[in-house]
Amino acid sequence: MQLKQSFVIAIVLGIGAVACWELYWRSQGVVPNLDDNKDLWANQRERLDDDNSNMTVFIGSSRILYDIQLDIWEELTNKEPIMLAVQGSSPLPVFKDIVENTDFKGTLMVGITPPIMFSTVYPEAFPIRRPQSKVDYYENRTYAQRINHKLSIPLQTNLAFIRDGDEDWDTDLDLKTLLKQIHIGERAGPPHVPFNNFEEITLTRHMKMPDFVTNDTAYANTIKAAWKDMVLGDRPPPDKEATTAAFVELAEKFKARGGNLILLRCPSSGFFKEVEAKGFPRNEYWDPLVEQVGAKAYHYDDYPQFRDLFLPEWSHLATEDAQFFTREFIGILKKDKAITTN
């Protein structure tokens, strides 16, 4: 009897503690948020194994992930979009997976972010290892992992303190992240530049910039400070020759089987635009790649309507501007007969 009472008391205390923790974070303005993780990516990759004749696939890094609005794409093209872009990643591992492990020959749009695209082909380097880990997870995931993800979704979307993400945001509320924020005097060293969450994603990986980033300049500035901290550190020189050669080889295979390949250079502004213009001049990186690939290619700077869009943290479009960019870009593609609509 006492054991039963102890069990009931433990349950009541546990529920009470969870409720108090959740209410506390809600009072701080935190809301539930679905995490962009390997399971979301794998679910979209799985769709390529079905009938993919009416699909458009997007790969690359976070810029194409944020800047192409999937709902608008599907509405205006009558094509099902599959978003396989991976934040902070080279497109090469995912491109290779599509070419070698699928029979997809529809429209494949590749977002080219020069500092990442031309960085390296070394397997253990972050821009390569990161997307490759998602490809590997898709190939090896178990039924238990699939079920675990399905069960986690109601928790992620209803509880603010629950996370299941692959990113290490400093605004996360898991115990590891909270402990990382504790700095005790000089022993802990100076606090690092925080990298705060600025994503809002759906189960289909439709990403957009949250309103609080667009409307809160101070918050956006924390992300800018994190970008500068990352970019201004010591980094190996870009490997233009090897990355270009690897990309061109995959492009030739994809086009040879009838695939429609499109390259896209999404907007950047401020600090990023300056760094990219200086370190990765268009005439030395983008232009030679386009020439060797021989596919349709679109650079935002060639279109006046794309030159003054709002990127709150220099690298990704605010939602309203991303919607405008997507609509305008689809119009350009249709006019150029780069895509067809049913």
Tab-separated table of C-alpha atoms in Angstrom:
chain	number	residue	atom	x	y	z
A	1	MET	CA	0.000	0.000	0.000
A	2	GLN	CA	2.788	2.398	0.917
A	3	LEU	CA	4.530	1.574	-2.359
A	4	LYS	CA	1.387	2.493	-4.292
A	5	GLN	CA	1.068	5.772	-2.405
A	6	SER	CA	4.728	6.573	-3.034
A	7	PHE	CA	4.254	5.899	-6.730
A	8	VAL	CA	1.221	8.193	-6.932
A	9	ILE	CA	3.049	10.931	-5.019
A	10	ALA	CA	6.055	10.614	-7.337
A	11	ILE	CA	3.808	10.916	-10.392
A	12	VAL	CA	2.030	13.974	-8.991
A	13	LEU	CA	5.312	15.670	-8.052
A	14	GLY	CA	6.800	14.871	-11.456
A	15	ILE	CA	3.835	16.320	-13.325
A	16	GLY	CA	3.877	19.365	-11.055
A	17	ALA	CA	7.579	19.936	-11.634
A	18	VAL	CA	7.185	19.660	-15.414
A	19	ALA	CA	4.208	22.025	-15.356
A	20	CYS	CA	6.096	24.607	-13.274
A	21	TRP	CA	9.150	24.405	-15.564
A	22	GLU	CA	6.986	24.798	-18.656
A	23	LEU	CA	5.026	27.728	-17.180
A	24	TYR	CA	8.250	29.454	-16.185
A	25	TRP	CA	9.641	29.385	-19.723
A	26	ARG	CA	6.302	30.395	-21.200
A	27	SER	CA	6.408	33.425	-18.882
A	28	GLN	CA	9.804	34.281	-20.393
A	29	GLY	CA	8.260	34.408	-23.871
A	30	VAL	CA	9.505	31.004	-25.030
A	31	VAL	CA	7.084	29.046	-27.212
A	32	PRO	CA	7.141	25.450	-28.489
A	33	ASN	CA	9.251	24.984	-31.589
A	34	LEU	CA	9.716	22.064	-33.964
A	35	ASP	CA	13.408	21.296	-34.412
A	36	ASP	CA	15.064	20.836	-37.787
A	37	ASN	CA	16.849	17.537	-37.259
A	38	LYS	CA	18.071	14.454	-39.089
A	39	ASP	CA	14.645	12.813	-38.843
A	40	LEU	CA	12.886	15.654	-40.658
A	41	TRP	CA	15.553	15.484	-43.350
A	42	ALA	CA	15.294	11.701	-43.654
A	43	ASN	CA	11.512	11.875	-43.996
A	44	GLN	CA	11.879	14.195	-46.974
A	45	ARG	CA	14.657	12.106	-48.500
A	46	GLU	CA	12.382	9.068	-48.290
A	47	ARG	CA	9.933	10.737	-50.646
A	48	LEU	CA	12.479	10.430	-53.453
A	49	ASP	CA	12.156	6.669	-53.282
A	50	ASP	CA	8.514	6.920	-54.355
A	51	ASP	CA	7.121	8.301	-57.626
A	52	ASN	CA	9.222	11.455	-57.971
A	53	SER	CA	8.287	12.471	-61.502
A	54	ASN	CA	6.406	15.600	-60.376
A	55	MET	CA	8.878	16.830	-57.777
A	56	THR	CA	11.422	19.611	-57.469
A	57	VAL	CA	14.335	18.927	-55.134
A	58	PHE	CA	16.325	21.682	-53.392
A	59	ILE	CA	19.808	21.088	-52.005
A	60	GLY	CA	22.541	23.350	-50.684
A	61	SER	CA	22.974	25.207	-47.415
A	62	SER	CA	20.699	27.296	-45.224
A	63	ARG	CA	20.167	30.168	-47.662
A	64	ILE	CA	18.088	28.153	-50.100
A	65	LEU	CA	16.397	26.521	-47.103
A	66	TYR	CA	15.199	29.918	-45.834
A	67	ASP	CA	14.816	31.794	-49.097
A	68	ILE	CA	12.681	29.360	-51.099
A	69	GLN	CA	9.173	29.233	-49.628
A	70	LEU	CA	7.811	25.783	-50.353
A	71	ASP	CA	4.120	26.642	-50.154
A	72	ILE	CA	4.517	29.328	-52.814
A	73	TRP	CA	6.654	27.045	-54.951
A	74	GLU	CA	4.018	24.313	-54.997
A	75	GLU	CA	1.192	26.794	-55.582
A	76	LEU	CA	2.825	28.493	-58.578
A	77	THR	CA	4.577	25.523	-60.222
A	78	ASN	CA	2.244	22.605	-59.451
A	79	LYS	CA	5.357	20.670	-58.459
A	80	GLU	CA	5.870	18.968	-55.109
A	81	PRO	CA	8.937	20.501	-53.425
A	82	ILE	CA	11.382	18.388	-51.457
A	83	MET	CA	13.755	20.400	-49.293
A	84	LEU	CA	17.020	18.543	-48.696
A	85	ALA	CA	19.251	21.548	-48.010
A	86	VAL	CA	21.363	21.256	-44.861
A	87	GLN	CA	22.433	24.236	-42.801
A	88	GLY	CA	26.136	25.070	-42.925
A	89	SER	CA	26.798	22.395	-45.530
A	90	SER	CA	28.295	21.767	-48.931
A	91	PRO	CA	25.784	20.437	-51.474
A	92	LEU	CA	28.209	17.725	-52.632
A	93	PRO	CA	27.256	14.802	-50.308
A	94	VAL	CA	23.521	15.195	-50.912
A	95	PHE	CA	24.060	15.727	-54.645
A	96	LYS	CA	26.110	12.527	-54.738
A	97	ASP	CA	23.414	10.624	-52.856
A	98	ILE	CA	20.750	11.743	-55.339
A	99	VAL	CA	22.877	10.914	-58.377
A	100	GLU	CA	24.105	7.528	-57.161
A	101	ASN	CA	21.231	6.237	-55.024
A	102	THR	CA	18.067	7.455	-56.763
A	103	ASP	CA	16.625	7.540	-60.250
A	104	PHE	CA	15.424	11.113	-59.837
A	105	LYS	CA	15.615	13.111	-63.070
A	106	GLY	CA	13.283	15.987	-62.390
A	107	THR	CA	14.323	19.534	-61.469
A	108	LEU	CA	17.198	19.707	-59.013
A	109	MET	CA	17.954	23.193	-57.734
A	110	VAL	CA	21.303	23.677	-56.028
A	111	GLY	CA	21.885	26.655	-53.760
A	112	ILE	CA	25.486	27.846	-54.098
A	113	THR	CA	26.912	29.624	-51.051
A	114	PRO	CA	30.519	30.269	-52.159
A	115	PRO	CA	32.366	30.060	-48.807
A	116	ILE	CA	30.764	26.676	-48.131
A	117	MET	CA	30.484	25.262	-51.634
A	118	PHE	CA	34.132	25.863	-52.480
A	119	SER	CA	35.537	25.091	-49.042
A	120	THR	CA	36.611	21.453	-49.248
A	121	VAL	CA	35.932	17.871	-50.287
A	122	TYR	CA	37.687	16.406	-47.228
A	123	PRO	CA	35.256	13.874	-45.704
A	124	GLU	CA	35.904	14.854	-42.080
A	125	ALA	CA	35.547	18.600	-42.632
A	126	PHE	CA	32.403	20.090	-41.122
A	127	PRO	CA	30.750	21.215	-44.404
A	128	ILE	CA	31.061	17.654	-45.768
A	129	ARG	CA	30.645	15.561	-42.628
A	130	ARG	CA	27.469	17.366	-41.595
A	131	PRO	CA	25.324	16.560	-44.672
A	132	GLN	CA	26.920	13.132	-45.046
A	133	SER	CA	25.764	12.280	-41.527
A	134	LYS	CA	22.174	12.915	-42.601
A	135	VAL	CA	22.579	10.748	-45.691
A	136	ASP	CA	24.054	7.977	-43.523
A	137	TYR	CA	21.268	8.330	-40.967
A	138	TYR	CA	18.642	7.966	-43.668
A	139	GLU	CA	20.275	4.802	-44.982
A	140	ASN	CA	20.702	3.217	-41.545
A	141	ARG	CA	17.827	4.481	-39.394
A	142	THR	CA	15.841	1.869	-37.518
A	143	TYR	CA	12.119	1.486	-36.984
A	144	ALA	CA	12.680	2.411	-33.346
A	145	GLN	CA	14.216	5.728	-34.404
A	146	ARG	CA	11.296	6.428	-36.738
A	147	ILE	CA	8.786	5.710	-33.988
A	148	ASN	CA	10.750	7.786	-31.480
A	149	HIS	CA	10.633	10.763	-33.851
A	150	LYS	CA	6.874	10.410	-34.380
A	151	LEU	CA	6.346	10.315	-30.629
A	152	SER	CA	8.584	13.363	-30.108
A	153	ILE	CA	6.608	15.622	-32.443
A	154	PRO	CA	3.615	16.200	-30.103
A	155	LEU	CA	6.076	16.980	-27.300
A	156	GLN	CA	8.118	19.413	-29.411
A	157	THR	CA	5.038	21.230	-30.660
A	158	ASN	CA	3.374	21.554	-27.254
A	159	LEU	CA	6.151	21.957	-24.700
A	160	ALA	CA	8.508	24.930	-24.894
A	161	PHE	CA	11.371	23.265	-23.012
A	162	ILE	CA	11.506	20.157	-25.208
A	163	ARG	CA	14.037	20.046	-28.033
A	164	ASP	CA	15.217	17.359	-30.421
A	165	GLY	CA	17.448	19.349	-32.712
A	166	ASP	CA	20.823	18.913	-34.357
A	167	GLU	CA	21.755	22.582	-33.927
A	168	ASP	CA	23.480	23.920	-30.812
A	169	TRP	CA	21.478	27.095	-30.227
A	170	ASP	CA	22.374	29.091	-27.143
A	171	THR	CA	18.691	29.847	-26.619
A	172	ASP	CA	17.873	26.138	-26.242
A	173	LEU	CA	16.503	25.025	-22.880
A	174	ASP	CA	18.005	21.569	-22.497
A	175	LEU	CA	20.164	20.994	-19.428
A	176	LYS	CA	23.433	20.811	-21.382
A	177	THR	CA	22.848	24.214	-22.985
A	178	LEU	CA	21.691	25.842	-19.756
A	179	LEU	CA	24.789	24.614	-17.915
A	180	LYS	CA	26.975	25.933	-20.731
A	181	GLN	CA	25.685	29.437	-20.017
A	182	ILE	CA	27.136	29.385	-16.484
A	183	HIS	CA	30.441	31.238	-16.185
A	184	ILE	CA	32.080	31.425	-12.772
A	185	GLY	CA	34.694	34.144	-12.635
A	186	GLU	CA	37.917	33.868	-14.598
A	187	ARG	CA	38.111	30.081	-14.262
A	188	ALA	CA	35.453	29.677	-16.912
A	189	GLY	CA	37.114	32.160	-19.235
A	190	PRO	CA	35.288	34.891	-21.163
A	191	PRO	CA	31.760	34.016	-22.286
A	192	HIS	CA	31.505	32.882	-25.890
A	193	VAL	CA	29.516	34.791	-28.476
A	194	PRO	CA	25.984	33.337	-28.236
A	195	PHE	CA	24.466	31.729	-31.309
A	196	ASN	CA	20.734	32.178	-30.894
A	197	ASN	CA	17.933	30.311	-32.642
A	198	PHE	CA	16.446	31.994	-35.702
A	199	GLU	CA	14.517	29.190	-37.389
A	200	GLU	CA	10.867	28.236	-37.672
A	201	ILE	CA	10.219	25.022	-39.573
A	202	THR	CA	7.382	22.644	-40.431
A	203	LEU	CA	7.308	18.875	-40.859
A	204	THR	CA	7.900	19.345	-44.601
A	205	ARG	CA	10.993	21.441	-43.812
A	206	HIS	CA	9.345	24.647	-44.930
A	207	MET	CA	11.649	27.131	-43.199
A	208	LYS	CA	11.057	30.782	-42.517
A	209	MET	CA	12.581	33.551	-40.460
A	210	PRO	CA	10.656	34.060	-37.181
A	211	ASP	CA	9.027	37.459	-36.755
A	212	PHE	CA	10.969	38.139	-33.551
A	213	VAL	CA	14.219	38.119	-35.541
A	214	THR	CA	12.839	40.432	-38.211
A	215	ASN	CA	11.322	42.865	-35.705
A	216	ASP	CA	13.959	42.818	-32.961
A	217	THR	CA	17.170	44.472	-34.152
A	218	ALA	CA	18.960	43.654	-30.896
A	219	TYR	CA	18.232	39.951	-31.323
A	220	ALA	CA	19.329	40.008	-34.974
A	221	ASN	CA	22.544	41.719	-33.869
A	222	THR	CA	23.379	38.761	-31.601
A	223	ILE	CA	23.306	36.531	-34.678
A	224	LYS	CA	25.460	38.980	-36.618
A	225	ALA	CA	28.003	38.918	-33.785
A	226	ALA	CA	28.040	35.104	-33.905
A	227	TRP	CA	28.583	35.135	-37.674
A	228	LYS	CA	31.547	37.475	-37.297
A	229	ASP	CA	33.007	35.306	-34.545
A	230	MET	CA	32.778	32.243	-36.803
A	231	VAL	CA	33.918	33.793	-40.063
A	232	LEU	CA	36.832	35.847	-38.755
A	233	GLY	CA	38.563	32.859	-37.174
A	234	ASP	CA	41.423	30.970	-38.801
A	235	ARG	CA	40.189	28.800	-41.666
A	236	PRO	CA	41.942	26.761	-44.335
A	237	PRO	CA	42.006	28.245	-47.846
A	238	PRO	CA	39.193	27.228	-50.224
A	239	ASP	CA	39.740	24.228	-52.471
A	240	LYS	CA	38.207	25.602	-55.659
A	241	GLU	CA	39.684	23.042	-58.032
A	242	ALA	CA	38.611	19.903	-56.162
A	243	THR	CA	35.136	21.160	-55.244
A	244	THR	CA	34.433	22.371	-58.765
A	245	ALA	CA	35.654	19.111	-60.299
A	246	ALA	CA	33.524	17.025	-57.930
A	247	PHE	CA	30.445	19.116	-58.631
A	248	VAL	CA	30.917	19.078	-62.403
A	249	GLU	CA	31.284	15.275	-62.416
A	250	LEU	CA	27.992	14.848	-60.542
A	251	ALA	CA	26.287	17.434	-62.738
A	252	GLU	CA	27.290	15.601	-65.902
A	253	LYS	CA	25.883	12.317	-64.597
A	254	PHE	CA	22.634	13.937	-63.531
A	255	LYS	CA	22.119	15.749	-66.814
A	256	ALA	CA	23.040	12.651	-68.828
A	257	ARG	CA	20.039	10.787	-67.431
A	258	GLY	CA	17.708	13.658	-68.281
A	259	GLY	CA	17.783	15.670	-65.078
A	260	ASN	CA	17.056	19.402	-65.105
A	261	LEU	CA	19.833	21.068	-63.086
A	262	ILE	CA	19.539	24.684	-61.920
A	263	LEU	CA	22.077	26.671	-59.902
A	264	LEU	CA	20.981	29.486	-57.601
A	265	ARG	CA	23.028	32.116	-55.800
A	266	CYS	CA	20.798	33.470	-53.045
A	267	PRO	CA	21.175	37.013	-51.672
A	268	SER	CA	23.573	38.139	-48.984
A	269	SER	CA	24.141	41.594	-47.552
A	270	GLY	CA	26.369	43.676	-45.303
A	271	PHE	CA	29.294	41.845	-43.749
A	272	PHE	CA	28.667	38.590	-45.622
A	273	LYS	CA	28.366	40.286	-48.978
A	274	GLU	CA	31.672	42.060	-48.400
A	275	VAL	CA	33.460	38.893	-47.252
A	276	GLU	CA	32.147	36.884	-50.190
A	277	ALA	CA	32.972	39.560	-52.744
A	278	LYS	CA	36.519	39.820	-51.444
A	279	GLY	CA	37.275	36.168	-50.680
A	280	PHE	CA	35.211	34.519	-53.416
A	281	PRO	CA	35.028	36.911	-56.366
A	282	ARG	CA	32.246	36.046	-58.753
A	283	ASN	CA	34.501	35.947	-61.802
A	284	GLU	CA	36.818	33.455	-60.094
A	285	TYR	CA	34.295	31.118	-58.460
A	286	TRP	CA	30.663	31.392	-59.572
A	287	ASP	CA	31.254	32.177	-63.253
A	288	PRO	CA	33.754	29.323	-63.916
A	289	LEU	CA	31.471	26.861	-62.114
A	290	VAL	CA	28.483	27.897	-64.217
A	291	GLU	CA	30.508	27.664	-67.414
A	292	GLN	CA	31.821	24.186	-66.642
A	293	VAL	CA	28.482	22.816	-65.440
A	294	GLY	CA	26.598	24.097	-68.458
A	295	ALA	CA	23.250	24.381	-66.665
A	296	LYS	CA	20.778	27.192	-66.083
A	297	ALA	CA	22.196	29.465	-63.388
A	298	TYR	CA	20.772	32.480	-61.562
A	299	HIS	CA	22.688	35.008	-59.472
A	300	TYR	CA	20.593	37.384	-57.387
A	301	ASP	CA	22.793	40.343	-58.288
A	302	ASP	CA	21.723	40.078	-61.937
A	303	TYR	CA	18.191	41.127	-61.001
A	304	PRO	CA	17.558	44.642	-59.627
A	305	GLN	CA	14.510	43.507	-57.656
A	306	PHE	CA	16.717	41.207	-55.565
A	307	ARG	CA	19.475	43.655	-54.652
A	308	ASP	CA	17.836	45.469	-51.736
A	309	LEU	CA	15.935	42.707	-49.969
A	310	PHE	CA	15.950	42.565	-46.169
A	311	LEU	CA	18.281	40.038	-44.562
A	312	PRO	CA	18.023	40.671	-40.789
A	313	GLU	CA	21.349	38.940	-40.047
A	314	TRP	CA	23.037	39.400	-43.473
A	315	SER	CA	22.573	35.826	-44.709
A	316	HIS	CA	18.890	34.833	-44.837
A	317	LEU	CA	15.817	36.633	-46.087
A	318	ALA	CA	13.076	37.864	-43.792
A	319	THR	CA	9.880	35.908	-44.418
A	320	GLU	CA	8.077	38.600	-46.403
A	321	ASP	CA	11.126	39.126	-48.597
A	322	ALA	CA	11.617	35.370	-49.018
A	323	GLN	CA	8.037	35.134	-50.257
A	324	PHE	CA	8.699	37.956	-52.723
A	325	PHE	CA	11.978	36.341	-53.804
A	326	THR	CA	10.278	32.980	-54.405
A	327	ARG	CA	7.454	34.462	-56.452
A	328	GLU	CA	9.745	36.611	-58.560
A	329	PHE	CA	12.234	33.818	-59.069
A	330	ILE	CA	9.515	31.433	-60.266
A	331	GLY	CA	8.446	34.086	-62.767
A	332	ILE	CA	12.016	34.356	-64.022
A	333	LEU	CA	12.307	30.581	-64.369
A	334	LYS	CA	9.032	30.327	-66.277
A	335	LYS	CA	9.983	33.140	-68.616
A	336	ASP	CA	13.337	31.451	-69.209
A	337	LYS	CA	11.583	28.086	-69.698
A	338	ALA	CA	13.877	26.623	-67.046
A	339	ILE	CA	10.923	24.851	-65.441
A	340	THR	CA	7.604	23.528	-66.680
A	341	THR	CA	4.254	23.508	-64.907
A	342	ASN	CA	1.486	20.985	-65.274
